[in-house]
Amino acid sequence: MSIKVGIVGYGNLGRGIECSINQNEDMELVAVFTRRNPATVKILHKNVGVYHIDDILRFKDKIDVLILCGGSATDLPVQTPALAKDFTVIDSFDTHAKIPEHFEKVDAAAKQGGNVAVISCGWDPGMFSLNRLYASAVLPNGKDYTFWGKGVSQGHSDAIRRIEGVLDAKQYTIPIIEALDAVRSGETPEFTTREKHLRECFVVAEDGADKEKIEEQIKTMPNYFADYNTIVHFISLEELHANHSGIPHGGFVIRSGKTGWENENTHVIEYSLKLDSNPEFTASVIVAYARAAYKMKNEGAVGCKTVFDIPPAYLSPKSPEELRKELL
Amino acid sequence: MSIKVGIVGYGNLGRGIECSINQNEDMELVAVFTRRNPATVKILHKNVGVYHIDDILRFKDKIDVLILCGGSATDLPVQTPALAKDFTVIDSFDTHAKIPEHFEKVDAAAKQGGNVAVISCGWDPGMFSLNRLYASAVLPNGKDYTFWGKGVSQGHSDAIRRIEGVLDAKQYTIPIIEALDAVRSGETPEFTTREKHLRECFVVAEDGADKEKIEEQIKTMPNYFADYNTIVHFISLEELHANHSGIPHGGFVIRSGKTGWENENTHVIEYSLKLDSNPEFTASVIVAYARAAYKMKNEGAVGCKTVFDIPPAYLSPKSPEELRKELL
């Protein structure tokens, strides 16, 4: 008896989910849903159908968990509450400031449908959030820091591409090693934005474009670049494709704290990720939590959950006895 | 309304628990219990009583969670099941091979008494176990490695002290950096014991003792040293006290795994601890889980739990709403 999974939305994340399901023997891909013409969407599994999203309710009794792979800006705020009425769902909603509002809407819908819904699953929010929570609970007298990178920021790459004269671009967020080392040493400095990360951009300009002007527009762009030290390289399209086509990412959550009767001892907890593929790793986290959602639903749980609410054992295909014996 | 805590056993760990309770505003130390003459046990809180363990049942309605700070060899196998009948308890039982047996006994006792019992809490077993579980669930096609140190091994230090001619000794377990780096690079090598850790010993010999013979006895000691590269330094008692009186520890849990349709992408997850005081950090983990035990008991949970069974949110004094807003 395998867990029957449906995927809604087939971009990088949806493809990552498809690959991840393949690595988990207790899971089975049942269907992929798309807003596009299904005939135009080619997936990796030869024997699994692609359907239009309008047909999804026909699968209500054929799917145990529906994994929503849309974007946080406009897709998930609508899709997750809508689908939580009829399915056990999981999403990777990552607009941190809007998580409380998203939670409330999804919780109401999931309760109405008697379903479990997991939101904001991935690595940040997700595994990084977990590490912030565990570390702050264990070392209450301390301070934590999250660093991202080295990795590709899709939002910043897009912002550069919107500049006139830019053909294509890739932006890397890079944590500043001196800041990392200060935190690792047990110090608890206050950093400016500029002191924590730098931004490195690889830009393909149109023939005859004013490169100095493009560079200036990037470096002074509010919110995206103005508060950072930014390095801009102009390269050819061939070079961009050859050396910058991957989607690596990663980062660090570090908390240091004091213990002892007079705070005489210092401890440093560090969690880090080094990822070749941001969407595939995000997908791997989501698939493990899809298993948890399935188990919780089977036990009668109802409503919206986050990584904070889910017992770790639920993520694993192993039994509690096996986990205690092999991993504790 | 604070969580009322009792401590059973007042050594390094019990003292660490006492300090940690002081850092958590929602917790209050109610009593310390000892097998010694209570009059001889001096604790840090002036206004908290020390009682003989035989008087503990008088506190049945005055204590929310009892934290057991005895040893895993002989204390906890008896104490935890015995006390779980009358109290919500938590221990740091760390004999990995005997955890399943300990779990069964404690589970039966806790169910008999209608209590919650948390076992094997600390950093290994504990936070390291959690990281092994999360990482293996997220990257099923991978391999994980646990390295310990640099830190003091009490067991190995004791083993050296039992050698004839040795006055005192301290042994450090040190992870081998080349092995760490290989694992961090995403390789999945098979290591021999000798390739993962080395052992460094600081030994104070009696006047006139045969140092060559002591060194030979250490390096060839089965189970403890024979399978490792071991470095032995002879130092004075003054030097031992001046430079080796701390109890630092730490370590690394690293898992690398592949994702993608053809396993084309590699990811590395690393969790590490750098601890000035092993018992104080262990205590800090236990106190956070004592809060979780209290919450679970209040919600009607019963039986034995480990870190695998406990939703992360239960460790924090913050509400689920605060956690979602601030840490997710």
XYZ file of C-alpha atoms in Angstrom:
656
model
C 0.000 0.000 0.000
C 1.752 3.114 -1.180
C 0.912 6.769 -0.556
C -0.804 8.165 -3.652
C 0.498 11.591 -4.585
C -0.732 14.242 -7.002
C 1.309 17.232 -8.176
C -0.297 20.594 -8.973
C 1.920 22.721 -11.206
C 4.831 21.365 -13.197
C 7.808 23.741 -13.161
C 11.205 23.189 -11.496
C 9.593 22.342 -8.167
C 7.003 19.999 -9.648
C 9.712 18.170 -11.552
C 11.744 17.935 -8.330
C 8.742 16.411 -6.558
C 8.387 13.879 -9.342
C 12.043 12.845 -8.970
C 11.811 12.686 -5.182
C 8.720 10.456 -5.202
C 10.789 8.050 -7.265
C 13.326 7.761 -4.426
C 10.678 6.897 -1.831
C 9.415 3.344 -2.169
C 6.302 3.956 -0.102
C 5.071 6.675 -2.498
C 3.484 6.604 -5.898
C 2.783 9.409 -8.366
C -0.837 9.246 -9.506
C -1.364 12.400 -11.563
C 0.049 15.792 -12.487
C -2.306 18.784 -12.813
C -1.606 21.887 -14.850
C -3.284 25.105 -15.987
C -1.641 24.671 -19.362
C -2.888 22.398 -22.119
C -2.028 18.961 -20.599
C -0.902 17.684 -23.989
C 1.964 20.206 -23.933
C 3.317 19.119 -20.541
C 5.860 16.307 -20.726
C 6.689 14.622 -17.441
C 9.320 12.010 -16.603
C 6.984 9.133 -15.677
C 5.760 7.544 -18.893
C 2.793 5.828 -17.248
C 1.361 8.770 -15.293
C -1.251 11.115 -16.741
C -1.195 14.899 -16.962
C -4.604 16.516 -16.465
C -6.068 19.982 -16.542
C -6.486 21.507 -13.100
C -10.219 21.837 -13.773
C -10.499 18.035 -13.662
C -8.897 17.663 -10.260
C -12.041 16.859 -8.251
C -12.420 13.630 -10.211
C -9.317 12.470 -8.320
C -10.669 13.212 -4.862
C -10.726 9.535 -3.832
C -7.652 8.528 -5.807
C -5.110 10.835 -4.173
C -3.842 10.705 -0.590
C -1.751 13.887 -0.689
C -1.750 16.728 -3.177
C 1.529 18.644 -3.473
C 1.053 22.243 -4.599
C 3.985 23.591 -6.612
C 2.705 27.051 -7.518
C 4.254 30.388 -6.572
C 3.730 32.225 -3.297
C 2.832 35.557 -4.882
C -0.449 34.673 -6.570
C -0.936 30.875 -6.893
C -0.758 29.436 -3.384
C -2.801 32.109 -1.549
C -5.750 30.970 -3.691
C -4.955 27.318 -4.464
C -4.043 26.018 -1.017
C -7.253 27.089 0.758
C -9.363 26.076 -2.244
C -7.867 22.577 -2.522
C -7.622 21.963 1.255
C -11.403 21.578 1.264
C -11.162 18.406 -0.815
C -7.630 17.071 -0.370
C -4.832 16.621 2.115
C -2.461 19.267 0.740
C 1.057 20.551 1.239
C 2.641 23.746 -0.080
C 5.903 25.699 0.115
C 4.404 29.150 0.745
C 7.468 31.278 1.483
C 6.349 34.884 1.880
C 7.411 35.051 5.549
C 5.367 38.146 6.415
C 2.128 36.634 5.108
C 2.437 33.198 6.728
C 0.033 33.969 9.630
C -2.690 35.104 7.207
C -2.112 32.117 4.893
C -2.221 29.775 7.885
C -5.614 31.097 9.019
C -7.209 30.724 5.601
C -5.823 27.243 4.998
C -6.688 26.124 8.534
C -10.330 27.127 8.084
C -10.563 25.357 4.720
C -8.848 22.187 5.944
C -11.118 22.010 8.990
C -14.155 22.523 6.784
C -13.076 19.572 4.634
C -11.817 17.405 7.496
C -8.339 17.414 5.963
C -4.746 18.015 6.978
C -2.855 20.841 5.254
C 0.872 21.502 5.663
C 2.095 24.947 4.624
C 5.452 26.680 4.233
C 7.458 23.512 3.782
C 10.936 23.450 2.246
C 14.236 24.663 3.638
C 13.482 28.314 4.453
C 10.753 28.313 5.603
C 11.178 24.698 6.635
C 14.408 23.077 7.801
C 15.925 26.467 8.688
C 12.819 27.391 10.690
C 13.081 24.121 12.599
C 16.690 24.833 13.435
C 15.882 28.360 14.598
C 13.185 26.901 16.855
C 15.196 24.012 18.308
C 18.266 26.178 18.901
C 16.353 29.025 20.537
C 14.450 26.631 22.807
C 17.680 24.932 23.891
C 19.724 28.132 24.323
C 17.210 30.790 25.449
C 20.018 33.136 26.441
C 21.443 33.568 22.973
C 21.043 34.966 19.517
C 20.652 33.356 16.122
C 21.673 34.303 12.639
C 20.511 33.050 9.271
C 22.825 33.392 6.273
C 21.820 32.405 2.749
C 23.998 31.213 -0.085
C 26.069 30.825 -1.950
C 23.095 30.498 -4.241
C 20.968 31.799 -7.036
C 18.218 34.238 -6.124
C 15.464 33.973 -8.705
C 13.882 37.251 -7.591
C 17.112 39.216 -7.911
C 17.960 37.612 -11.264
C 14.503 38.597 -12.522
C 14.949 42.163 -11.270
C 18.142 42.508 -13.319
C 16.469 41.049 -16.413
C 13.848 43.806 -16.295
C 16.530 46.485 -16.815
C 16.644 47.931 -20.334
C 19.495 46.523 -22.372
C 19.755 43.274 -20.366
C 19.268 40.032 -22.274
C 19.691 37.625 -19.402
C 21.206 37.545 -15.908
C 21.961 35.373 -12.898
C 22.442 36.719 -9.378
C 24.234 34.904 -6.556
C 23.670 35.726 -2.910
C 26.927 35.135 -1.005
C 27.322 35.095 2.782
C 30.270 37.136 4.020
C 32.793 34.790 5.591
C 34.004 37.281 8.212
C 30.441 37.637 9.509
C 29.980 33.850 9.577
C 33.248 33.411 11.454
C 32.356 36.073 14.025
C 29.069 34.310 14.761
C 30.756 30.901 14.891
C 33.206 32.185 17.463
C 30.316 32.753 19.882
C 30.173 36.520 19.477
C 26.725 38.073 19.009
C 27.385 41.069 16.768
C 24.767 43.338 15.219
C 25.231 43.339 11.453
C 24.045 45.760 8.823
C 22.535 44.195 5.716
C 25.762 44.951 3.863
C 27.875 43.112 6.428
C 26.054 39.776 6.137
C 25.735 39.130 2.397
C 27.112 40.354 -0.874
C 25.508 40.047 -4.292
C 27.335 38.902 -7.412
C 25.650 39.370 -10.786
C 26.444 37.814 -14.158
C 24.797 39.897 -16.840
C 24.405 39.425 -20.583
C 23.909 42.842 -22.210
C 22.369 43.497 -25.595
C 24.775 44.534 -28.346
C 25.514 48.222 -27.993
C 23.865 48.547 -24.583
C 25.321 51.050 -22.105
C 27.013 48.702 -19.631
C 28.016 51.438 -17.228
C 24.429 52.553 -16.988
C 23.189 48.971 -16.461
C 25.741 48.426 -13.709
C 24.694 51.680 -12.054
C 21.007 50.753 -12.275
C 21.677 47.366 -10.665
C 23.815 48.701 -7.835
C 21.352 51.427 -6.870
C 18.144 49.405 -7.194
C 16.188 49.889 -3.963
C 15.297 46.805 -1.833
C 17.154 44.469 -4.185
C 20.722 45.827 -4.309
C 21.122 49.308 -2.825
C 21.800 48.026 0.710
C 24.450 45.524 -0.422
C 27.894 45.502 -1.887
C 27.223 44.281 -5.391
C 29.651 42.922 -7.964
C 28.590 43.022 -11.629
C 30.242 40.957 -14.386
C 29.248 41.266 -18.026
C 29.550 37.944 -19.819
C 28.415 36.365 -23.076
C 25.206 34.370 -23.411
C 27.322 31.278 -24.138
C 29.241 31.771 -20.893
C 26.007 32.253 -18.946
C 24.615 29.002 -20.297
C 27.869 27.103 -19.801
C 28.711 28.243 -16.253
C 25.534 29.596 -14.669
C 22.689 27.328 -15.675
C 22.453 25.493 -12.348
C 20.219 26.487 -9.436
C 22.490 25.882 -6.443
C 21.718 27.331 -3.031
C 22.307 26.786 0.648
C 22.939 28.667 3.818
C 23.549 28.611 7.535
C 21.517 28.912 10.727
C 23.837 29.583 13.649
C 22.863 30.252 17.238
C 25.251 30.907 20.062
C 24.183 31.112 23.662
C 25.438 31.176 27.211
C 24.796 28.749 30.046
C 25.952 28.386 33.626
C 25.080 30.111 36.861
C 26.855 33.259 35.693
C 26.646 32.720 31.922
C 30.235 31.508 31.989
C 29.963 28.944 29.173
C 29.345 29.514 25.469
C 27.845 27.085 22.988
C 27.497 27.293 19.232
C 24.883 25.356 17.244
C 25.287 25.432 13.473
C 23.091 23.982 10.746
C 24.103 24.323 7.142
C 22.973 23.249 3.708
C 25.019 23.019 0.500
C 22.621 22.291 -2.335
C 23.315 21.549 -5.992
C 19.658 22.121 -6.826
C 17.438 24.385 -4.757
C 14.146 23.093 -6.226
C 15.113 19.422 -5.910
C 16.128 19.785 -2.281
C 12.983 21.797 -1.503
C 11.007 19.022 -3.191
C 12.756 16.374 -1.077
C 11.734 18.158 2.123
C 8.155 18.523 0.889
C 7.887 14.837 -0.020
C 9.038 13.775 3.470
C 6.375 16.075 4.965
C 3.793 14.732 2.515
C 4.353 11.370 4.191
C 3.802 13.040 7.564
C 0.592 14.690 6.329
C -0.678 11.312 5.155
C 0.064 9.688 8.515
C -1.548 12.518 10.478
C -4.660 12.463 8.335
C -4.918 8.688 8.876
C -4.714 9.237 12.617
C -7.621 11.654 12.487
C -5.768 14.976 12.611
C -7.461 17.958 10.986
C -6.414 21.514 10.125
C -3.319 23.429 9.078
C 0.124 22.354 10.317
C 3.651 23.626 9.878
C 7.005 21.922 10.440
C 6.731 23.135 14.046
C 3.676 20.978 14.725
C 4.831 17.700 13.219
C 6.620 15.000 15.253
C 9.885 14.172 13.428
C 9.125 10.424 13.357
C 6.234 11.095 10.939
C 8.696 12.099 8.208
C 10.307 8.693 8.026
C 9.052 5.515 6.364
C 10.568 3.578 9.275
C 8.547 2.445 12.278
C 9.019 4.097 15.678
C 10.767 0.903 16.853
C 13.196 0.967 13.931
C 13.912 4.669 14.468
C 14.692 4.187 18.161
C 16.936 1.242 17.400
C 18.789 2.684 14.401
C 18.866 6.473 14.712
C 18.374 7.496 18.356
C 1.813 29.767 36.517
C 5.242 28.254 36.135
C 6.260 24.654 35.472
C 7.396 23.082 38.741
C 10.542 21.027 38.323
C 12.300 18.543 40.581
C 15.858 17.284 40.073
C 16.932 13.754 41.039
C 20.693 13.495 41.496
C 23.004 16.440 41.887
C 26.242 15.995 39.969
C 27.447 17.955 36.921
C 24.212 17.319 35.043
C 21.965 18.162 38.005
C 23.835 21.405 38.514
C 23.469 22.168 34.786
C 19.711 21.604 35.049
C 19.571 23.981 38.004
C 21.354 26.694 35.970
C 19.172 26.113 32.913
C 15.909 26.370 34.861
C 17.107 29.800 35.930
C 17.255 30.907 32.270
C 13.672 29.838 31.553
C 11.123 32.214 33.053
C 8.251 29.753 32.800
C 10.049 27.204 34.997
C 10.644 26.967 38.706
C 12.894 24.640 40.708
C 10.912 23.083 43.543
C 13.230 20.482 45.058
C 16.442 18.516 44.577
C 16.555 14.839 45.593
C 19.685 12.913 46.483
C 20.792 9.528 47.767
C 23.409 11.269 49.875
C 22.779 12.977 53.187
C 20.813 16.058 52.000
C 22.638 18.261 54.499
C 25.883 17.635 52.601
C 24.516 18.706 49.202
C 24.907 22.420 48.516
C 22.908 23.743 45.581
C 22.926 27.174 43.963
C 19.353 28.228 44.792
C 19.318 29.425 48.402
C 15.549 29.048 48.788
C 15.102 25.528 47.399
C 15.279 22.441 49.587
C 17.410 19.330 49.154
C 15.655 16.127 50.204
C 16.492 12.471 50.464
C 15.252 10.432 47.519
C 13.226 8.301 49.933
C 10.984 11.326 50.607
C 10.147 11.944 46.955
C 6.566 10.658 46.992
C 5.612 13.477 49.353
C 6.173 15.767 46.349
C 3.883 13.891 43.985
C 1.402 16.785 43.740
C 3.980 19.548 44.007
C 6.103 18.673 40.961
C 5.078 18.871 37.300
C 8.211 17.313 35.823
C 10.973 15.327 37.476
C 14.358 15.479 35.760
C 16.488 12.381 36.383
C 20.222 13.095 36.390
C 21.621 9.680 37.272
C 23.934 7.536 35.164
C 22.871 5.203 32.375
C 24.811 2.195 33.641
C 22.959 1.489 36.873
C 20.805 4.474 37.991
C 18.380 5.218 35.166
C 17.441 1.619 34.232
C 15.916 1.383 37.717
C 14.956 4.987 38.537
C 13.139 6.000 35.369
C 10.600 3.149 35.330
C 10.155 3.390 39.110
C 9.492 7.134 39.131
C 7.422 7.182 35.901
C 4.629 5.532 37.881
C 4.201 8.658 40.012
C 5.685 11.537 38.040
C 6.107 12.976 34.586
C 9.805 12.212 34.129
C 12.642 12.886 31.719
C 16.056 11.240 31.531
C 19.215 11.268 29.400
C 19.668 7.499 29.096
C 22.511 7.191 26.595
C 23.420 3.515 26.236
C 22.366 3.360 22.581
C 22.141 -0.438 22.384
C 19.799 -0.650 25.383
C 17.388 2.130 24.397
C 14.669 -0.222 23.043
C 14.638 -2.213 26.289
C 14.649 0.954 28.424
C 11.818 2.393 26.318
C 9.619 -0.655 26.886
C 10.072 -0.651 30.649
C 9.511 3.099 30.987
C 6.537 3.030 28.624
C 4.790 0.348 30.697
C 5.419 2.260 33.941
C 4.306 5.616 32.513
C 1.115 4.093 31.129
C 0.434 2.429 34.465
C 0.718 5.800 36.194
C -0.995 7.822 33.464
C 2.158 9.870 32.992
C 4.417 11.075 30.215
C 8.062 9.973 30.257
C 10.751 11.295 27.917
C 13.919 9.203 27.624
C 17.333 9.564 25.991
C 17.266 13.331 25.837
C 20.407 15.441 25.382
C 22.597 15.910 22.340
C 23.573 12.333 21.456
C 21.122 10.737 21.871
C 18.996 13.833 21.345
C 19.766 16.680 18.970
C 22.132 14.495 16.917
C 19.455 11.786 16.657
C 16.951 14.370 15.425
C 19.370 15.516 12.766
C 20.068 11.961 11.648
C 16.312 11.418 11.333
C 15.447 14.661 9.527
C 18.377 14.345 7.125
C 17.710 10.706 6.269
C 14.003 11.361 5.688
C 14.785 14.305 3.390
C 17.630 12.608 1.490
C 16.716 8.901 1.401
C 19.350 8.223 -1.238
C 22.328 9.168 0.915
C 24.555 8.318 3.841
C 25.174 10.013 7.149
C 28.134 10.293 9.421
C 28.403 11.263 13.064
C 31.697 12.655 14.352
C 32.292 13.525 17.994
C 34.594 16.125 19.486
C 36.769 17.817 20.080
C 35.712 16.901 23.572
C 36.391 15.129 26.816
C 35.328 11.499 27.067
C 34.638 10.683 30.702
C 34.716 6.941 30.035
C 38.114 7.043 28.345
C 39.550 9.368 31.003
C 38.362 6.936 33.688
C 39.906 3.993 31.832
C 43.308 5.697 31.875
C 42.973 6.530 35.572
C 42.593 2.838 36.363
C 46.096 2.078 35.024
C 48.727 1.483 37.703
C 50.977 4.506 38.176
C 48.411 7.029 36.869
C 47.358 9.800 39.268
C 44.905 11.555 37.002
C 44.094 11.870 33.288
C 41.943 13.592 30.700
C 41.175 12.158 27.263
C 40.000 14.170 24.253
C 38.182 12.604 21.324
C 39.121 14.497 18.159
C 37.443 14.145 14.757
C 39.897 13.782 11.880
C 39.597 16.812 9.642
C 40.394 14.932 6.411
C 37.478 12.578 7.071
C 35.152 15.497 7.854
C 36.190 17.270 4.668
C 35.673 14.167 2.533
C 32.137 13.807 3.857
C 31.440 17.527 3.420
C 32.477 17.310 -0.209
C 29.559 14.944 -0.868
C 31.638 11.773 -1.036
C 30.326 8.759 0.873
C 33.483 6.944 1.956
C 33.668 3.914 4.244
C 35.905 4.757 7.187
C 37.701 2.524 9.626
C 37.445 3.556 13.276
C 40.996 4.894 13.071
C 40.166 7.140 10.120
C 37.312 9.021 11.827
C 38.662 9.977 15.253
C 41.915 10.207 17.125
C 42.423 10.165 20.872
C 44.658 12.573 22.748
C 45.475 11.855 26.390
C 46.921 14.106 29.080
C 48.263 11.931 31.861
C 49.660 12.713 35.308
C 51.960 9.861 36.398
C 52.991 9.062 39.937
C 56.574 9.890 40.855
C 58.840 7.131 39.609
C 56.141 5.454 37.503
C 57.219 3.745 34.268
C 55.853 6.197 31.685
C 56.750 4.048 28.719
C 54.760 1.192 30.177
C 51.769 3.446 30.933
C 51.800 4.794 27.382
C 51.965 1.258 25.992
C 49.069 0.147 28.212
C 46.921 3.074 27.056
C 47.624 2.624 23.356
C 46.904 -1.097 23.368
C 43.812 -1.028 25.604
C 41.094 -2.999 23.796
C 37.785 -1.213 22.937
C 39.001 2.099 24.346
C 42.210 2.847 22.418
C 43.562 -0.110 20.413
C 41.537 0.756 17.284
C 42.588 4.423 17.264
C 45.674 6.489 16.751
C 46.361 7.715 20.255
C 48.630 10.517 21.417
C 49.823 10.480 25.023
C 51.270 13.511 26.837
C 52.619 13.308 30.363
C 52.006 16.533 32.265
C 52.067 17.778 35.844
C 49.000 17.826 38.082
C 49.175 21.631 38.096
C 49.085 21.710 34.313
C 46.149 19.291 34.239
C 44.177 21.501 36.593
C 45.142 24.711 34.820
C 44.502 23.620 31.229
C 42.247 20.578 31.292
C 39.617 21.139 33.960
C 36.796 22.014 31.548
C 34.302 19.561 30.058
C 34.020 20.784 26.468
C 32.503 18.646 23.752
C 30.745 18.813 20.428
C 30.540 17.070 17.119
C 29.053 16.838 13.674
C 26.190 15.041 11.956
C 26.640 15.216 8.198
C 24.497 13.592 5.552
C 25.031 13.832 1.849
C 22.573 12.534 -0.691
C 21.650 12.576 -4.338
C 18.494 13.838 -6.022
C 17.278 14.171 -9.584
C 15.940 11.756 -12.148
C 19.389 10.231 -12.571
C 20.882 11.184 -9.191
C 22.674 14.055 -10.879
C 22.583 16.511 -7.957
C 24.356 16.281 -4.592
C 23.310 17.942 -1.347
C 25.105 18.162 1.982
C 23.313 18.746 5.289
C 25.561 19.484 8.266
C 24.674 19.990 11.913
C 27.394 20.797 14.407
C 27.816 21.652 18.057
C 30.726 23.406 19.764
C 30.144 23.224 23.501
C 32.099 24.784 26.361
C 30.311 22.530 28.829
C 28.919 19.152 27.857
C 26.737 18.748 30.988
C 25.326 22.279 30.793
C 24.353 21.932 27.143
C 22.854 18.496 27.773
C 20.917 20.048 30.644
C 19.651 22.849 28.387
C 18.256 20.314 25.918
C 16.622 18.338 28.728
C 14.978 21.437 30.215
C 13.431 22.379 26.839
C 12.056 18.836 26.564
C 10.828 18.987 30.168
C 8.603 21.848 28.989
C 7.375 19.620 26.151
C 6.678 16.760 28.570
C 4.635 19.119 30.750
C 2.573 20.332 27.779
C 1.959 16.805 26.482
C 0.897 15.563 29.892
C -1.530 18.510 30.173
C -3.014 17.560 26.818
C -3.665 14.037 28.026
C -0.723 12.210 26.446
C 0.497 9.082 28.216
C 3.497 6.783 27.838
C 7.149 6.956 26.855
C 8.318 9.457 24.226
C 11.617 10.292 22.607
C 12.738 13.381 20.696
C 11.353 11.648 17.576
C 7.787 11.768 18.897
C 7.638 15.351 20.108
C 6.421 18.236 17.895
C 9.149 20.910 17.909
C 6.714 23.668 18.961
C 6.308 21.985 22.357
C 9.915 22.837 23.262
C 9.339 26.580 23.138
C 7.665 28.854 25.688
C 6.211 30.796 22.743
C 2.702 30.227 21.432
C 2.168 28.561 18.037
C 1.095 31.968 16.660
C 4.291 33.634 17.889
C 6.421 30.826 16.496
C 4.823 31.035 13.042
C 5.219 34.813 12.993
C 8.759 35.040 14.365
C 10.633 31.846 13.478
C 8.980 30.177 10.481
